[in-house]
Coordinates of C-alpha atoms and ligand atoms in Angstrom, one line a residue:
M1 CA 49.5 37.3 9.6
Q2 CA 46.1 35.8 10.1
D3 CA 45.5 32.1 10.8
L4 CA 43.1 30.5 8.3
I5 CA 40.6 28.2 9.8
L6 CA 39.0 25.8 7.3
I7 CA 35.5 24.7 8.2
L8 CA 33.9 21.9 6.1
G9 CA 30.3 21.4 5.3
D10 CA 29.9 18.7 8.0
Q11 CA 31.8 20.7 10.7
L12 CA 29.1 23.3 11.5
S13 CA 29.6 23.5 15.3
H14 CA 30.5 26.5 17.4
N15 CA 32.7 24.4 19.6
L16 CA 34.7 22.9 16.7
A17 CA 38.3 22.1 17.6
G18 CA 39.5 24.4 14.8
L19 CA 37.6 27.4 16.3
K20 CA 39.0 26.7 19.7
A21 CA 42.6 26.7 18.4
S22 CA 42.7 30.3 17.4
S23 CA 40.8 33.5 18.1
K24 CA 38.5 36.1 16.5
Q25 CA 41.4 38.6 16.6
T26 CA 43.9 36.4 14.9
A27 CA 42.0 34.2 12.5
T28 CA 39.8 34.3 9.4
I29 CA 37.4 31.5 8.8
L30 CA 37.2 29.9 5.3
M31 CA 34.1 28.1 4.2
V32 CA 33.8 27.0 0.5
E33 CA 31.0 25.6 -1.6
I34 CA 32.6 23.5 -4.3
S35 CA 31.2 21.4 -7.0
E36 CA 33.7 18.6 -6.6
E37 CA 32.1 17.8 -3.3
A38 CA 28.6 17.9 -4.7
Q39 CA 29.5 15.7 -7.6
Y40 CA 32.3 13.2 -6.6
V41 CA 29.2 11.2 -6.1
P42 CA 26.0 12.9 -7.3
H43 CA 24.3 13.6 -4.0
H44 CA 20.5 13.7 -3.6
K45 CA 19.1 17.1 -4.3
Q46 CA 17.7 17.5 -0.7
K47 CA 21.1 16.5 0.8
L48 CA 22.8 19.3 -1.3
T49 CA 20.1 21.8 -0.3
F50 CA 20.5 20.9 3.4
I51 CA 24.3 21.1 3.4
F52 CA 24.6 24.4 1.4
S53 CA 21.8 26.1 3.3
A54 CA 23.2 24.9 6.7
M55 CA 26.7 26.1 5.7
R56 CA 25.3 29.6 4.7
H57 CA 23.3 29.9 7.9
F58 CA 26.3 28.8 10.0
A59 CA 28.5 31.4 8.3
E60 CA 26.0 34.1 9.3
E61 CA 26.0 32.8 12.9
L62 CA 29.8 33.0 13.0
K63 CA 29.7 36.6 11.7
L64 CA 27.2 37.6 14.3
A65 CA 29.4 36.1 16.9
G66 CA 32.2 38.4 15.8
W67 CA 34.3 36.1 13.5
S68 CA 35.7 37.2 10.2
V69 CA 34.4 34.8 7.7
D70 CA 35.5 34.4 4.1
Y71 CA 32.6 32.4 2.4
V72 CA 33.0 31.2 -1.2
K73 CA 29.7 30.5 -2.9
L74 CA 29.3 27.9 -5.6
D75 CA 28.6 30.5 -8.3
D76 CA 31.5 32.9 -7.2
Q77 CA 33.4 33.7 -10.4
D78 CA 36.9 32.4 -9.6
N79 CA 35.8 29.4 -7.6
S80 CA 38.2 26.6 -8.5
H81 CA 35.6 24.0 -7.2
H82 CA 38.0 21.9 -5.2
F83 CA 39.3 22.2 -1.7
S84 CA 43.0 22.5 -2.5
G85 CA 42.4 25.3 -5.1
E86 CA 40.2 27.2 -2.6
V87 CA 42.6 26.9 0.2
R88 CA 45.5 28.0 -2.0
R89 CA 43.5 31.1 -3.2
A90 CA 42.4 32.0 0.4
L91 CA 46.0 31.7 1.8
L92 CA 47.0 34.3 -0.8
R93 CA 44.0 36.6 -0.1
H94 CA 44.7 36.6 3.6
Q95 CA 48.5 36.3 3.5
S96 CA 48.2 33.4 5.9
N97 CA 50.9 30.9 6.6
R98 CA 49.1 28.7 9.1
L99 CA 46.0 26.6 8.2
I100 CA 43.9 25.2 10.9
C101 CA 41.7 22.2 10.0
T102 CA 39.6 19.8 12.1
F103 CA 40.0 16.1 11.4
P104 CA 37.6 15.4 8.4
G105 CA 35.0 12.7 8.0
E106 CA 36.5 11.1 4.9
F107 CA 39.8 9.4 4.2
R108 CA 40.2 11.1 0.8
V109 CA 39.8 14.5 2.4
Y110 CA 42.3 13.6 5.2
E111 CA 44.9 12.6 2.5
M112 CA 44.3 15.9 0.8
M113 CA 44.8 17.9 4.0
Q114 CA 48.1 16.0 4.7
N115 CA 49.4 16.8 1.2
W116 CA 48.8 20.6 1.7
R117 CA 51.8 20.8 4.0
E118 CA 54.1 20.1 1.1
E119 CA 51.9 21.3 -1.7
L120 CA 51.3 24.7 -0.2
D121 CA 54.5 24.9 1.9
I122 CA 52.7 26.1 5.1
Q123 CA 51.9 24.9 8.6
V124 CA 48.8 22.7 8.5
D125 CA 47.4 21.8 11.9
I126 CA 44.9 18.9 11.7
L127 CA 43.1 18.8 15.0
E128 CA 41.2 15.9 16.6
D129 CA 37.5 16.2 16.1
D130 CA 36.5 16.2 19.8
R131 CA 32.7 16.3 19.0
F132 CA 33.1 12.5 18.9
L133 CA 33.3 10.8 22.3
S134 CA 35.9 8.3 21.3
S135 CA 39.0 9.2 19.1
P136 CA 40.4 7.0 16.4
Q137 CA 43.4 6.5 18.7
D138 CA 41.2 5.4 21.7
F139 CA 39.4 3.0 19.3
A140 CA 42.6 1.5 18.0
V141 CA 43.8 0.8 21.6
W142 CA 40.4 -0.9 22.4
A143 CA 40.6 -2.9 19.2
E144 CA 44.2 -4.1 19.6
D145 CA 44.5 -7.8 20.1
R146 CA 40.8 -8.4 19.6
K147 CA 40.1 -10.9 16.9
Q148 CA 36.5 -9.8 16.6
L149 CA 35.3 -6.2 17.1
R150 CA 31.8 -6.3 18.6
M151 CA 29.8 -3.1 19.2
E152 CA 28.2 -4.4 22.4
F153 CA 31.5 -4.6 24.3
F154 CA 32.7 -1.2 23.0
Y155 CA 29.4 0.3 24.0
R156 CA 29.7 -1.0 27.5
E157 CA 33.1 0.7 27.9
M158 CA 31.6 3.9 26.5
R159 CA 28.8 3.8 29.0
R160 CA 31.3 3.5 31.8
K161 CA 33.6 6.1 30.2
I162 CA 31.1 8.9 30.1
S163 CA 28.9 7.6 32.9
I164 CA 25.6 7.3 31.1
L165 CA 22.8 5.2 32.5
M166 CA 25.1 3.9 35.2
D167 CA 24.5 2.9 38.7
G168 CA 28.0 2.9 40.1
D169 CA 29.8 0.4 38.0
Q170 CA 26.6 -1.4 36.9
P171 CA 24.1 -0.5 34.2
V172 CA 20.9 1.2 35.4
G173 CA 18.1 -1.4 35.6
G174 CA 20.6 -4.3 35.8
A175 CA 21.0 -5.0 32.0
W176 CA 23.2 -3.3 29.4
N177 CA 20.7 -3.9 26.6
Y178 CA 16.9 -4.0 26.6
D179 CA 16.3 -5.2 23.0
A180 CA 14.2 -8.1 24.2
E181 CA 11.5 -5.5 25.0
N182 CA 12.0 -3.7 21.7
R183 CA 11.2 -4.5 18.1
A184 CA 7.5 -5.1 18.2
P185 CA 5.7 -5.5 14.9
P186 CA 3.5 -2.5 14.0
K187 CA 0.0 -2.5 15.4
S188 CA -2.8 -1.3 13.3
G189 CA -4.2 2.1 14.4
L190 CA -0.9 3.5 15.6
T191 CA -1.0 7.3 15.6
I192 CA 2.5 8.4 14.7
P193 CA 3.3 12.1 15.5
Q194 CA 4.2 14.3 12.6
T195 CA 7.9 15.3 12.2
S196 CA 8.9 18.9 12.4
H197 CA 8.5 21.0 9.3
F198 CA 10.2 24.3 8.6
T199 CA 9.3 26.7 5.8
P200 CA 12.4 27.6 3.7
D201 CA 13.7 31.1 4.5
A202 CA 15.4 33.4 2.0
I203 CA 18.7 31.6 2.3
T204 CA 17.2 28.2 1.8
T205 CA 15.0 29.4 -1.1
D206 CA 18.1 30.7 -2.9
V207 CA 19.9 27.4 -2.3
I208 CA 16.9 25.4 -3.6
Q209 CA 16.9 27.5 -6.8
M210 CA 20.7 27.0 -7.2
V211 CA 20.4 23.2 -6.7
Q212 CA 17.5 23.0 -9.1
E213 CA 19.5 24.9 -11.7
R214 CA 22.8 23.2 -11.3
F215 CA 22.0 19.7 -10.1
S216 CA 18.6 18.9 -11.7
H217 CA 20.0 15.7 -13.0
H218 CA 20.8 14.4 -9.5
F219 CA 18.7 11.7 -7.8
G220 CA 15.8 12.8 -5.6
D221 CA 12.8 15.1 -5.3
L222 CA 13.0 18.7 -4.2
V223 CA 9.4 19.8 -4.3
D224 CA 8.9 19.9 -0.6
F225 CA 12.0 20.7 1.4
F226 CA 11.1 21.0 5.1
Y227 CA 14.3 20.2 7.0
A228 CA 16.0 22.3 9.7
T229 CA 19.0 24.2 8.4
T230 CA 20.1 25.9 11.7
R231 CA 21.2 24.7 15.1
D232 CA 18.1 26.3 16.7
E233 CA 15.8 24.4 14.3
A234 CA 17.7 21.2 14.7
H235 CA 17.2 21.5 18.5
Q236 CA 13.5 22.0 17.9
V237 CA 13.4 18.7 15.9
F238 CA 15.2 16.9 18.7
A239 CA 13.0 18.5 21.4
Q240 CA 9.9 17.3 19.6
F241 CA 11.3 13.8 19.3
L242 CA 12.0 13.7 23.1
D243 CA 8.5 14.7 23.9
E244 CA 6.5 12.8 21.3
R245 CA 8.4 9.9 19.9
L246 CA 11.2 8.7 22.3
P247 CA 8.8 6.8 24.6
D248 CA 7.9 4.5 21.7
F249 CA 11.3 4.6 20.0
G250 CA 12.4 1.2 21.3
T251 CA 9.1 -0.7 21.0
Y252 CA 8.7 0.2 17.3
Q253 CA 12.3 0.6 16.3
D254 CA 12.1 -2.1 13.6
A255 CA 8.6 -1.5 12.4
M256 CA 7.7 -0.3 9.0
I257 CA 4.4 1.1 7.8
T258 CA 3.3 2.3 4.4
D259 CA 3.6 6.0 4.0
E260 CA 5.1 6.5 7.5
P261 CA 8.8 7.2 6.7
F262 CA 9.8 8.5 10.1
M263 CA 7.9 6.2 12.5
Y264 CA 9.2 6.8 16.0
H265 CA 12.8 7.5 14.9
A266 CA 14.5 10.7 15.7
H267 CA 15.4 11.9 12.2
I268 CA 18.5 13.7 13.5
G269 CA 21.3 11.8 11.7
L270 CA 21.7 14.6 9.2
Y271 CA 22.0 17.2 11.9
L272 CA 24.4 15.2 14.1
N273 CA 26.6 14.4 11.2
A274 CA 26.7 18.0 9.9
G275 CA 27.5 19.4 13.4
L276 CA 24.1 21.1 14.1
L277 CA 23.6 18.8 17.1
E278 CA 26.3 17.4 19.4
P279 CA 26.1 13.7 20.4
E280 CA 27.0 14.2 24.0
A281 CA 24.3 16.7 24.6
I282 CA 21.7 14.5 22.8
I283 CA 22.6 11.5 24.9
K284 CA 22.5 13.4 28.1
A285 CA 19.1 14.9 27.2
A286 CA 17.7 11.4 26.5
E287 CA 19.1 10.1 29.8
E288 CA 17.4 13.1 31.6
A289 CA 14.1 12.1 29.9
Y290 CA 14.4 8.7 31.6
Y291 CA 15.2 10.1 35.0
A292 CA 12.3 12.5 34.7
G293 CA 10.0 9.6 34.0
K294 CA 9.2 10.9 30.5
A295 CA 10.4 7.8 28.6
P296 CA 11.0 4.1 29.6
L297 CA 14.4 2.5 29.9
N298 CA 14.0 0.2 26.9
A299 CA 13.5 3.3 24.7
V300 CA 16.2 5.5 26.2
E301 CA 18.8 2.8 26.4
G302 CA 18.0 1.7 22.8
F303 CA 18.3 5.3 21.6
I304 CA 21.5 6.0 23.5
R305 CA 23.1 2.8 22.2
Q306 CA 22.6 4.0 18.6
I307 CA 24.6 7.1 19.2
L308 CA 27.1 6.2 21.9
G309 CA 27.5 2.6 20.6
W310 CA 26.9 2.3 16.9
R311 CA 27.8 5.8 15.7
E312 CA 31.1 5.9 17.6
F313 CA 31.9 2.2 16.8
V314 CA 31.5 2.6 13.0
R315 CA 33.6 5.7 13.1
G316 CA 36.4 3.9 15.0
L317 CA 36.2 1.0 12.6
Y318 CA 36.4 3.3 9.6
W319 CA 39.6 5.0 10.7
L320 CA 41.1 1.7 11.9
E321 CA 40.6 -0.1 8.6
M322 CA 40.9 2.6 5.9
P323 CA 41.9 2.6 3.2
D324 CA 41.8 -1.2 2.7
Y325 CA 38.2 -1.4 4.0
K326 CA 36.9 0.2 0.9
Q327 CA 38.3 -2.5 -1.4
M328 CA 36.9 -5.4 0.6
N329 CA 34.6 -7.9 -1.2
Y330 CA 34.7 -11.1 0.9
L331 CA 31.7 -12.6 -0.9
D332 CA 33.1 -11.8 -4.4
A333 CA 29.8 -10.0 -5.3
T334 CA 29.8 -8.7 -8.8
R335 CA 26.3 -7.8 -9.9
P336 CA 25.6 -4.2 -11.0
L337 CA 23.0 -2.2 -9.2
P338 CA 19.5 -2.7 -10.8
E339 CA 18.1 0.4 -12.4
F340 CA 15.1 0.4 -10.1
F341 CA 17.2 1.5 -7.2
W342 CA 17.1 4.9 -8.9
T343 CA 13.4 4.8 -9.9
G344 CA 11.6 2.7 -7.4
D345 CA 10.0 1.0 -10.4
T346 CA 9.7 -2.6 -9.1
D347 CA 6.9 -5.0 -8.2
M348 CA 8.5 -5.8 -4.9
N349 CA 6.5 -3.5 -2.7
C350 CA 8.9 -3.3 0.2
L351 CA 11.7 -2.1 -2.1
K352 CA 9.3 0.3 -3.9
Q353 CA 8.3 1.8 -0.5
A354 CA 11.8 2.2 0.8
I355 CA 13.2 3.6 -2.5
G356 CA 10.2 5.9 -3.0
Q357 CA 10.7 7.4 0.5
T358 CA 14.4 7.7 -0.1
K359 CA 13.7 9.7 -3.3
K360 CA 11.2 11.9 -1.6
Y361 CA 12.9 12.6 1.7
A362 CA 16.6 11.5 1.4
Y363 CA 15.7 9.3 4.3
A364 CA 14.8 5.8 5.2
H365 CA 15.0 4.4 8.7
H366 CA 17.5 1.8 9.8
I367 CA 15.5 -1.3 9.2
Q368 CA 14.5 -0.2 5.7
R369 CA 18.2 0.4 5.0
L370 CA 19.3 -2.9 6.6
M371 CA 16.6 -5.5 6.2
V372 CA 14.9 -4.4 3.0
L373 CA 17.4 -2.6 0.7
G374 CA 20.5 -4.1 2.3
N375 CA 19.1 -7.6 2.6
F376 CA 18.2 -7.5 -1.1
A377 CA 21.7 -6.2 -2.1
L378 CA 23.3 -8.9 0.0
I379 CA 21.4 -11.9 -1.2
T380 CA 21.4 -10.9 -4.8
G381 CA 25.2 -10.3 -4.7
L382 CA 25.4 -6.6 -5.7
H383 CA 28.9 -5.2 -6.0
P384 CA 30.0 -3.3 -2.9
D385 CA 31.2 -0.3 -4.9
A386 CA 27.8 0.1 -6.5
V387 CA 25.9 -0.3 -3.2
N388 CA 28.2 2.0 -1.3
E389 CA 27.9 4.7 -3.9
W390 CA 24.1 4.4 -3.9
Y391 CA 23.9 4.8 -0.1
L392 CA 26.3 7.7 -0.1
V393 CA 24.3 9.5 -2.7
V394 CA 20.8 9.0 -1.5
Y395 CA 20.8 9.7 2.3
A396 CA 21.0 13.2 3.7
D397 CA 23.0 11.8 6.7
A398 CA 25.5 9.9 4.5
Y399 CA 29.3 10.6 4.8
E400 CA 31.8 7.9 4.1
W401 CA 32.9 7.4 7.7
V402 CA 29.5 6.2 8.7
E403 CA 28.0 4.9 5.4
L404 CA 30.9 2.6 4.5
P405 CA 31.0 0.4 7.6
N406 CA 27.3 0.2 7.6
V407 CA 27.1 -0.9 4.0
S408 CA 30.3 -3.0 3.6
G409 CA 30.3 -4.3 7.1
M410 CA 26.7 -4.5 8.4
V411 CA 24.9 -5.1 5.2
L412 CA 27.2 -6.8 2.7
F413 CA 29.5 -8.8 4.9
A414 CA 32.2 -7.6 2.5
D415 CA 34.6 -7.1 5.5
A416 CA 34.6 -10.8 6.3
G417 CA 32.9 -10.3 9.6
R418 CA 35.0 -7.5 11.1
L419 CA 31.8 -5.7 12.1
A420 CA 29.1 -8.3 12.2
S421 CA 29.2 -11.9 13.5
K422 CA 26.9 -13.1 10.7
P423 CA 25.3 -11.6 7.6
Y424 CA 21.9 -9.9 8.1
A425 CA 20.1 -12.1 5.5
A426 CA 16.4 -12.9 5.8
G427 CA 13.5 -14.2 3.8
G428 CA 10.2 -12.5 3.3
A429 CA 8.7 -13.6 6.6
Y430 CA 10.8 -11.1 8.5
I431 CA 9.6 -8.2 6.3
D432 CA 6.0 -9.5 6.6
R433 CA 6.3 -9.6 10.4
M434 CA 7.7 -6.1 10.8
S435 CA 5.7 -4.2 8.2
D436 CA 2.4 -4.0 6.3
Y437 CA 4.1 -4.0 2.9
C438 CA 3.4 -7.6 1.9
K439 CA -0.4 -7.1 2.0
S440 CA -0.1 -4.8 -1.1
C441 CA 2.6 -6.6 -3.0
S442 CA 2.2 -8.5 -6.3
Y443 CA 4.3 -11.3 -4.8
K444 CA 2.9 -13.7 -2.2
V445 CA 5.0 -13.8 0.9
K446 CA 3.7 -17.2 2.0
L447 CA 4.8 -18.8 -1.3
K448 CA 8.3 -20.2 -1.3
N449 CA 8.8 -21.0 -4.9
G450 CA 7.4 -20.2 -8.4
P451 CA 6.7 -17.0 -10.3
D452 CA 4.4 -15.6 -7.6
A453 CA 6.5 -16.4 -4.6
C454 CA 8.2 -13.6 -2.7
P455 CA 11.7 -13.4 -4.2
F456 CA 13.3 -13.0 -0.7
N457 CA 12.2 -16.5 0.1
Y458 CA 14.2 -18.4 -2.5
L459 CA 17.0 -15.8 -2.8
Y460 CA 17.7 -16.2 0.9
W461 CA 18.3 -20.0 0.5
D462 CA 20.2 -19.6 -2.7
F463 CA 22.5 -17.1 -1.0
L464 CA 23.2 -19.6 1.8
A465 CA 23.8 -22.3 -0.7
R466 CA 26.2 -20.1 -2.8
H467 CA 28.3 -19.2 0.2
K468 CA 28.2 -22.5 2.0
E469 CA 32.0 -22.7 2.3
K470 CA 32.2 -19.4 3.9
F471 CA 29.4 -19.7 6.4
S472 CA 28.6 -23.3 7.2
N473 CA 31.1 -23.3 10.0
N474 CA 29.7 -20.1 11.6
P475 CA 27.9 -21.3 14.8
R476 CA 25.3 -18.6 14.4
M477 CA 24.3 -20.0 11.0
A478 CA 24.5 -23.7 11.8
M479 CA 20.7 -24.1 12.3
M480 CA 19.9 -22.6 8.9
Y481 CA 22.4 -24.9 7.2
R482 CA 20.9 -27.9 9.0
S483 CA 17.5 -26.9 7.6
Y484 CA 18.9 -26.5 4.1
A485 CA 20.5 -29.9 4.3
K486 CA 17.2 -31.5 5.2
M487 CA 15.5 -30.1 2.0
S488 CA 14.8 -32.5 -0.8
D489 CA 17.0 -32.3 -4.0
E490 CA 13.9 -31.2 -5.8
K491 CA 13.3 -28.3 -3.4
K492 CA 16.9 -27.3 -3.7
H493 CA 16.7 -27.4 -7.5
Q494 CA 13.5 -25.2 -7.4
I495 CA 15.3 -22.6 -5.2
S496 CA 18.3 -22.5 -7.5
E497 CA 16.1 -22.3 -10.7
D498 CA 13.8 -19.5 -9.3
S499 CA 16.9 -17.6 -8.2
R500 CA 18.6 -18.0 -11.5
Q501 CA 15.6 -16.7 -13.4
F502 CA 15.1 -13.8 -11.0
L503 CA 18.7 -12.8 -11.1
E504 CA 18.9 -13.1 -14.9
A505 CA 15.9 -10.8 -15.2
L506 CA 17.5 -8.4 -12.7
T507 CA 20.6 -7.9 -14.8
Ligands
FAD1 P1 17.5 6.9 14.8 O1 17.0 5.5 14.5 O2 16.5 7.8 15.5 O3 18.8 6.8 15.7 C1 19.4 7.9 16.3 C2 20.8 8.1 15.8 O4 21.6 7.0 16.1 C3 20.9 8.3 14.4 O5 20.6 9.7 14.0 C4 22.4 8.0 14.2 O6 23.2 9.2 14.5 C5 22.7 7.0 15.2 N1 22.7 5.6 14.6 C6 21.7 4.7 14.6 N2 22.2 3.6 14.0 C7 23.4 3.8 13.5 C8 24.4 3.1 12.8 N3 24.1 1.8 12.4 N4 25.5 3.7 12.5 C9 25.8 4.9 12.9 N5 24.9 5.7 13.6 C10 23.8 5.1 13.9 N6 23.7 6.5 9.4 C11 24.3 7.7 9.1 O7 24.3 8.6 9.9 N7 24.8 7.9 7.9 C12 24.8 7.0 6.9 O8 25.3 7.2 5.8 C13 24.2 5.7 7.2 N8 24.1 4.7 6.3 C14 23.6 3.5 6.7 C15 23.6 2.5 5.7 C16 23.0 1.3 6.0 C17 23.1 0.2 5.0 C18 22.5 1.1 7.3 C19 22.0 -0.3 7.7 C20 22.5 2.0 8.2 C21 23.0 3.3 7.9 N9 23.1 4.3 8.9 C22 23.6 5.5 8.5 C23 22.6 4.1 10.2 C24 21.1 4.5 10.5 O9 20.3 3.8 9.5 C25 20.9 6.0 10.4 O10 21.8 6.6 11.3 C26 19.5 6.3 10.8 O11 18.6 5.7 10.0 C27 19.3 7.8 10.8 O12 18.0 8.2 11.1 P2 17.5 8.7 12.5 O13 18.2 9.9 12.9 O14 16.0 8.7 12.5 O15 18.0 7.5 13.4
DLZ2 C1 28.8 16.8 1.3 C2 29.4 18.2 1.0 C3 29.0 18.8 -0.1 C4 27.9 18.3 -1.0 N1 29.5 20.0 -0.4 C5 30.4 20.6 0.4 C6 31.0 21.8 0.1 O1 30.7 22.4 -0.9 N2 31.9 22.3 0.9 C7 32.3 21.7 2.0 O2 33.1 22.2 2.8 N3 31.8 20.5 2.3 C8 30.8 19.9 1.5 N4 30.3 18.7 1.8 C9 30.8 18.0 3.0 C10 32.2 17.3 2.7 O3 31.9 16.4 1.7 C11 32.7 16.7 3.9 O4 33.2 17.7 4.7 C12 33.8 15.7 3.6 O5 33.4 14.7 2.9 C13 34.5 15.2 4.9 O6 33.6 14.6 5.7
SF4_3 FE1 8.7 -7.6 -0.1 FE2 8.2 -10.2 -0.5 FE3 6.6 -8.8 1.1 FE4 6.6 -8.3 -1.5 S1 6.0 -10.2 -0.5 S2 6.6 -6.8 0.1 S3 8.7 -8.6 -2.0 S4 8.8 -9.2 1.4

């Protein structure tokens, strides 16, 4: 009897726990392309292309390494198009009575796996995903008895735990965080290095055709697909980032420039989350770049914090709080998603830029996701379900474990502050400072009210006024409420009128 090892589309790692639990002699690997996964939310065409192509390439690598691989393609005749059906069929094909799985990235898939024990009457081993540096159990222990969960404290413990950028028990350079040196506005005349481009090989070309045929109605362009689809290529992307972009990563981390989607970011989220890159190796390589004098501490610490801090933290939070987290809507937001989130057809240039890029590349960098798109969703009161679905659909790196806490926690404050100490709301001045978008916008960022004023300016105050009961006692927001209190009644009325008109037109 053979063991059956199930490998999902975001588990494409040769050191996966599931692979380590059996052997080439005693196991068959099962990989399945299924339309339920492609369509439970209608993923961006480039995301589908990336995942299916990376799965097919990984299956070839496994075969070359001597594994027996049973790979079910999307257009295979008897494909049942859901995980349970494919596992059931494969168990019969291989006469297996032991199924080995690695802990999945989404709660709904975990529930499915747990049900297989009874449904299929077999042994199902669900192994911890040890590619992460902190397990859900470790995180639960850390979180126990803490009223507020703050990434910064979790991150410091992780730095100590895996001994990264440490000088004995103290952080290298004397501080845990160098953000004071980061986040400069974009300078004119910056020459931003090109990102890596790969020409689609025969496997990717087949996948592109399949996606164009089957999922043409999904969001996103697929005219120019240049992403890595193998581990080797993903490593090339990262190597290029280390050499060319990491030194400026910190300084320009929050900057946004028209037609520069990738800036100095790494553009590796999709590879990390699918398993083509491993977080620990990435962090260590960045640390080495610092010790070798190739990148300054503010850049390296900032980069490591994103992966060792934020990435691990949001995963811990997800598994700690699910399934309730998904239902949370602390601010009682009800507005449907405006149509222009799918088309980019809006006069607000910052949104147009961020959505246009997302459509073209299935990518937008963190500040575009947080302070442009997210800020807009927060202050206009878009419903968390609609916003979560949009983010899950449109980004190539989006899986629920990472998308949901970022959207419901960081962006929408739907979790009542479990993740963030205050909502990330801002007026147009922030976007103007950190980008060149306002110069080409039909709205005037300096105007606070009236038909030509930047909508962020009045919507921001209207948001604060609408949620006064929930936020006015938050010490981090006291200053803003004091400023609002000092405004004349006429000014407050203008804010509310402009917002009412804008929001009515939006819906
Ligand atoms: P870089 O800026 O170069 O950062 C390097 C790596 O750090 C990223 O690849 C990622 O693995 C990690 N990282 C950085 N910030 C975060 C974060 N807040 N949470 C988790 N990991 C982080 N990231 C996803 O991987 N998937 C998502 O679905 C996702 N949805 C997001 C939704 C919103 C509303 C926001 C505000 C952020 C979201 N992020 C998500 C986090 C972040 O925006 C992306 O990880 C990043 O933009 C990916 O691009 P990059 O590889 O160039 O990142
Ligand atoms: C995202 C995705 C898609 C689109 N398709 C598949 C697929 O056909 N087969 C598969 O094994 N995985 C796919 N994935 C990734 C899964 O959605 C992901 O493994 C789960 O959401 C758990 O994180
Ligand atoms: Fe965005 Fe306002 Fe600037 Fe226009 S003026 S780009 S809407 S911040």
